Amino acid sequence: MPGGALCIRPGLNPGLNLDTVASRTKYSVPMYDYEVTAQDAATLLQEGKAKLIDVREIWEYQTAHIEPSVLMPMGEVPARAHQELDPDDRLLILCHHGARSLSVTNWLRQQGFDAAQSVAGGIEAWSSRVDPKVPRY
């Protein structure tokens, strides 16, 4: 496959698995799902294995937020991401219900932030499943 694209589909490449593919790439980076549950995000943050990026607007952040988090409203992400975020860090992207954060996660992945994940359900899920002290709005 020198010089060609590697296509992985069930049955197309017998005997080829993700471990084989990872060994052929320059870097072995885990393949994360695009979304992570609020509960799993809380564990990752508690263990210091991820950074929380809040892409809501300033007024939303002032209404309710999770510490520690970095406020980076969705409209500012393209201008700030490459200056303030490390593509090698595991980034958990948070919004109100999960739609904006999934869009930002998709954009970040396209920019080389392969470990970016959206917190499914957003701060609403966090408040209902992780910490009920976080205000709901």
PDB file of C-alpha atoms in Angstrom:
ATOM      1  CA  MET A   1       0.000   0.000   0.000  1.00  0.00           C
ATOM      2  CA  PRO A   2       2.905   2.397  -0.335  1.00  0.00           C
ATOM      3  CA  GLY A   3       1.664   5.749  -1.562  1.00  0.00           C
ATOM      4  CA  GLY A   4      -1.958   4.586  -1.549  1.00  0.00           C
ATOM      5  CA  ALA A   5      -4.841   5.167   0.792  1.00  0.00           C
ATOM      6  CA  LEU A   6      -5.608   2.578   3.414  1.00  0.00           C
ATOM      7  CA  CYS A   7      -9.245   1.530   3.381  1.00  0.00           C
ATOM      8  CA  ILE A   8     -10.614  -0.371   6.352  1.00  0.00           C
ATOM      9  CA  ARG A   9     -13.977  -2.040   5.883  1.00  0.00           C
ATOM     10  CA  PRO A  10     -15.185  -5.332   7.277  1.00  0.00           C
ATOM     11  CA  GLY A  11     -14.246  -8.129   4.908  1.00  0.00           C
ATOM     12  CA  LEU A  12     -12.232  -5.864   2.596  1.00  0.00           C
ATOM     13  CA  ASN A  13      -8.881  -6.340   4.322  1.00  0.00           C
ATOM     14  CA  PRO A  14      -8.868  -9.774   6.003  1.00  0.00           C
ATOM     15  CA  GLY A  15      -6.386  -9.945   8.861  1.00  0.00           C
ATOM     16  CA  LEU A  16      -6.022  -6.155   9.014  1.00  0.00           C
ATOM     17  CA  ASN A  17      -7.176  -4.524  12.232  1.00  0.00           C
ATOM     18  CA  LEU A  18      -6.812  -1.151  13.944  1.00  0.00           C
ATOM     19  CA  ASP A  19      -3.662  -2.298  15.777  1.00  0.00           C
ATOM     20  CA  THR A  20      -2.059  -3.056  12.425  1.00  0.00           C
ATOM     21  CA  VAL A  21      -3.108   0.337  11.075  1.00  0.00           C
ATOM     22  CA  ALA A  22      -1.764   2.144  14.174  1.00  0.00           C
ATOM     23  CA  SER A  23       1.597   0.417  13.776  1.00  0.00           C
ATOM     24  CA  ARG A  24       1.834   1.721  10.197  1.00  0.00           C
ATOM     25  CA  THR A  25       1.187   5.338  11.110  1.00  0.00           C
ATOM     26  CA  LYS A  26       3.754   7.809  12.386  1.00  0.00           C
ATOM     27  CA  TYR A  27       1.962   8.257  15.713  1.00  0.00           C
ATOM     28  CA  SER A  28      -0.187   5.840  17.627  1.00  0.00           C
ATOM     29  CA  VAL A  29      -3.147   7.969  18.729  1.00  0.00           C
ATOM     30  CA  PRO A  30      -6.202   6.365  20.336  1.00  0.00           C
ATOM     31  CA  MET A  31      -9.370   6.671  18.301  1.00  0.00           C
ATOM     32  CA  TYR A  32     -11.940   8.360  20.526  1.00  0.00           C
ATOM     33  CA  ASP A  33     -15.667   8.463  19.881  1.00  0.00           C
ATOM     34  CA  TYR A  34     -17.013  11.882  18.927  1.00  0.00           C
ATOM     35  CA  GLU A  35     -19.085  11.959  22.117  1.00  0.00           C
ATOM     36  CA  VAL A  36     -18.416  11.115  25.755  1.00  0.00           C
ATOM     37  CA  THR A  37     -21.023  10.856  28.514  1.00  0.00           C
ATOM     38  CA  ALA A  38     -21.163  13.488  31.227  1.00  0.00           C
ATOM     39  CA  GLN A  39     -20.254  10.823  33.785  1.00  0.00           C
ATOM     40  CA  ASP A  40     -17.168   9.703  31.837  1.00  0.00           C
ATOM     41  CA  ALA A  41     -16.184  13.335  31.270  1.00  0.00           C
ATOM     42  CA  ALA A  42     -16.370  13.966  35.023  1.00  0.00           C
ATOM     43  CA  THR A  43     -14.073  11.003  35.666  1.00  0.00           C
ATOM     44  CA  LEU A  44     -11.554  12.148  33.048  1.00  0.00           C
ATOM     45  CA  LEU A  45     -11.492  15.655  34.516  1.00  0.00           C
ATOM     46  CA  GLN A  46     -11.160  14.370  38.073  1.00  0.00           C
ATOM     47  CA  GLU A  47      -8.216  12.198  37.020  1.00  0.00           C
ATOM     48  CA  GLY A  48      -6.575  15.118  35.191  1.00  0.00           C
ATOM     49  CA  LYS A  49      -6.737  13.310  31.849  1.00  0.00           C
ATOM     50  CA  ALA A  50      -8.637  15.983  29.897  1.00  0.00           C
ATOM     51  CA  LYS A  51      -9.372  19.694  29.565  1.00  0.00           C
ATOM     52  CA  LEU A  52     -12.912  21.085  29.486  1.00  0.00           C
ATOM     53  CA  ILE A  53     -13.664  23.685  26.808  1.00  0.00           C
ATOM     54  CA  ASP A  54     -17.007  25.469  27.202  1.00  0.00           C
ATOM     55  CA  VAL A  55     -18.271  26.778  23.848  1.00  0.00           C
ATOM     56  CA  ARG A  56     -21.406  28.503  25.151  1.00  0.00           C
ATOM     57  CA  GLU A  57     -21.887  32.267  25.183  1.00  0.00           C
ATOM     58  CA  ILE A  58     -20.617  34.426  28.047  1.00  0.00           C
ATOM     59  CA  TRP A  59     -24.095  34.910  29.560  1.00  0.00           C
ATOM     60  CA  GLU A  60     -24.634  31.143  29.582  1.00  0.00           C
ATOM     61  CA  TYR A  61     -21.279  30.581  31.269  1.00  0.00           C
ATOM     62  CA  GLN A  62     -22.149  33.201  33.884  1.00  0.00           C
ATOM     63  CA  THR A  63     -25.473  31.430  34.524  1.00  0.00           C
ATOM     64  CA  ALA A  64     -23.871  28.012  35.052  1.00  0.00           C
ATOM     65  CA  HIS A  65     -20.428  26.565  34.495  1.00  0.00           C
ATOM     66  CA  ILE A  66     -18.152  23.735  35.549  1.00  0.00           C
ATOM     67  CA  GLU A  67     -14.766  24.241  37.132  1.00  0.00           C
ATOM     68  CA  PRO A  68     -12.205  23.964  35.779  1.00  0.00           C
ATOM     69  CA  SER A  69     -13.216  24.960  32.279  1.00  0.00           C
ATOM     70  CA  VAL A  70     -12.026  27.347  29.592  1.00  0.00           C
ATOM     71  CA  LEU A  71     -14.677  29.596  28.076  1.00  0.00           C
ATOM     72  CA  MET A  72     -14.268  29.736  24.302  1.00  0.00           C
ATOM     73  CA  PRO A  73     -17.589  30.706  22.675  1.00  0.00           C
ATOM     74  CA  MET A  74     -18.291  28.757  19.498  1.00  0.00           C
ATOM     75  CA  GLY A  75     -17.854  31.807  17.279  1.00  0.00           C
ATOM     76  CA  GLU A  76     -14.347  32.372  18.668  1.00  0.00           C
ATOM     77  CA  VAL A  77     -13.084  28.807  18.274  1.00  0.00           C
ATOM     78  CA  PRO A  78     -11.634  29.203  14.740  1.00  0.00           C
ATOM     79  CA  ALA A  79      -9.601  32.259  15.810  1.00  0.00           C
ATOM     80  CA  ARG A  80      -8.443  30.881  19.174  1.00  0.00           C
ATOM     81  CA  ALA A  81      -8.096  27.109  18.852  1.00  0.00           C
ATOM     82  CA  HIS A  82      -4.646  26.934  17.258  1.00  0.00           C
ATOM     83  CA  GLN A  83      -3.245  29.565  19.639  1.00  0.00           C
ATOM     84  CA  GLU A  84      -4.742  28.294  22.915  1.00  0.00           C
ATOM     85  CA  LEU A  85      -5.329  24.561  22.536  1.00  0.00           C
ATOM     86  CA  ASP A  86      -2.835  21.724  22.194  1.00  0.00           C
ATOM     87  CA  PRO A  87      -3.755  19.182  19.489  1.00  0.00           C
ATOM     88  CA  ASP A  88      -2.208  16.444  21.650  1.00  0.00           C
ATOM     89  CA  ASP A  89      -4.514  17.127  24.636  1.00  0.00           C
ATOM     90  CA  ARG A  90      -7.760  15.304  25.222  1.00  0.00           C
ATOM     91  CA  LEU A  91     -10.346  18.056  24.898  1.00  0.00           C
ATOM     92  CA  LEU A  92     -13.892  17.723  26.200  1.00  0.00           C
ATOM     93  CA  ILE A  93     -16.176  20.201  24.460  1.00  0.00           C
ATOM     94  CA  LEU A  94     -19.249  21.406  26.352  1.00  0.00           C
ATOM     95  CA  CYS A  95     -22.338  23.432  25.438  1.00  0.00           C
ATOM     96  CA  HIS A  96     -25.931  23.566  26.705  1.00  0.00           C
ATOM     97  CA  HIS A  97     -27.434  20.393  25.174  1.00  0.00           C
ATOM     98  CA  GLY A  98     -24.638  18.939  23.033  1.00  0.00           C
ATOM     99  CA  ALA A  99     -25.391  20.258  19.531  1.00  0.00           C
ATOM    100  CA  ARG A 100     -22.909  23.135  19.413  1.00  0.00           C
ATOM    101  CA  SER A 101     -20.233  21.061  21.122  1.00  0.00           C
ATOM    102  CA  LEU A 102     -20.631  18.297  18.540  1.00  0.00           C
ATOM    103  CA  SER A 103     -20.211  20.840  15.722  1.00  0.00           C
ATOM    104  CA  VAL A 104     -17.103  22.267  17.380  1.00  0.00           C
ATOM    105  CA  THR A 105     -15.738  18.770  17.984  1.00  0.00           C
ATOM    106  CA  ASN A 106     -16.191  17.943  14.305  1.00  0.00           C
ATOM    107  CA  TRP A 107     -14.389  21.144  13.279  1.00  0.00           C
ATOM    108  CA  LEU A 108     -11.557  20.531  15.755  1.00  0.00           C
ATOM    109  CA  ARG A 109     -11.107  16.964  14.476  1.00  0.00           C
ATOM    110  CA  GLN A 110     -10.795  18.346  10.935  1.00  0.00           C
ATOM    111  CA  GLN A 111      -8.105  20.710  12.228  1.00  0.00           C
ATOM    112  CA  GLY A 112      -6.027  17.893  13.714  1.00  0.00           C
ATOM    113  CA  PHE A 113      -7.364  17.868  17.289  1.00  0.00           C
ATOM    114  CA  ASP A 114      -7.953  14.115  17.124  1.00  0.00           C
ATOM    115  CA  ALA A 115      -8.699  13.716  20.838  1.00  0.00           C
ATOM    116  CA  ALA A 116     -11.548  16.261  20.926  1.00  0.00           C
ATOM    117  CA  GLN A 117     -14.863  14.891  22.188  1.00  0.00           C
ATOM    118  CA  SER A 118     -18.273  16.430  22.726  1.00  0.00           C
ATOM    119  CA  VAL A 119     -19.914  16.010  26.130  1.00  0.00           C
ATOM    120  CA  ALA A 120     -23.203  14.348  25.161  1.00  0.00           C
ATOM    121  CA  GLY A 121     -26.200  16.264  26.502  1.00  0.00           C
ATOM    122  CA  GLY A 122     -24.052  19.246  27.480  1.00  0.00           C
ATOM    123  CA  ILE A 123     -24.225  21.028  30.807  1.00  0.00           C
ATOM    124  CA  GLU A 124     -27.860  19.918  31.072  1.00  0.00           C
ATOM    125  CA  ALA A 125     -26.723  16.279  31.271  1.00  0.00           C
ATOM    126  CA  TRP A 126     -23.943  17.248  33.665  1.00  0.00           C
ATOM    127  CA  SER A 127     -26.448  18.911  36.002  1.00  0.00           C
ATOM    128  CA  SER A 128     -28.869  15.987  35.928  1.00  0.00           C
ATOM    129  CA  ARG A 129     -26.335  13.119  36.031  1.00  0.00           C
ATOM    130  CA  VAL A 130     -23.143  14.410  37.660  1.00  0.00           C
ATOM    131  CA  ASP A 131     -23.678  17.507  39.799  1.00  0.00           C
ATOM    132  CA  PRO A 132     -27.209  18.753  40.568  1.00  0.00           C
ATOM    133  CA  LYS A 133     -25.692  21.893  42.143  1.00  0.00           C
ATOM    134  CA  VAL A 134     -24.907  23.169  38.635  1.00  0.00           C
ATOM    135  CA  PRO A 135     -27.901  25.371  37.761  1.00  0.00           C
ATOM    136  CA  ARG A 136     -30.172  24.360  34.911  1.00  0.00           C
ATOM    137  CA  TYR A 137     -31.517  26.993  32.544  1.00  0.00           C
TER     138      TYR A 137
END
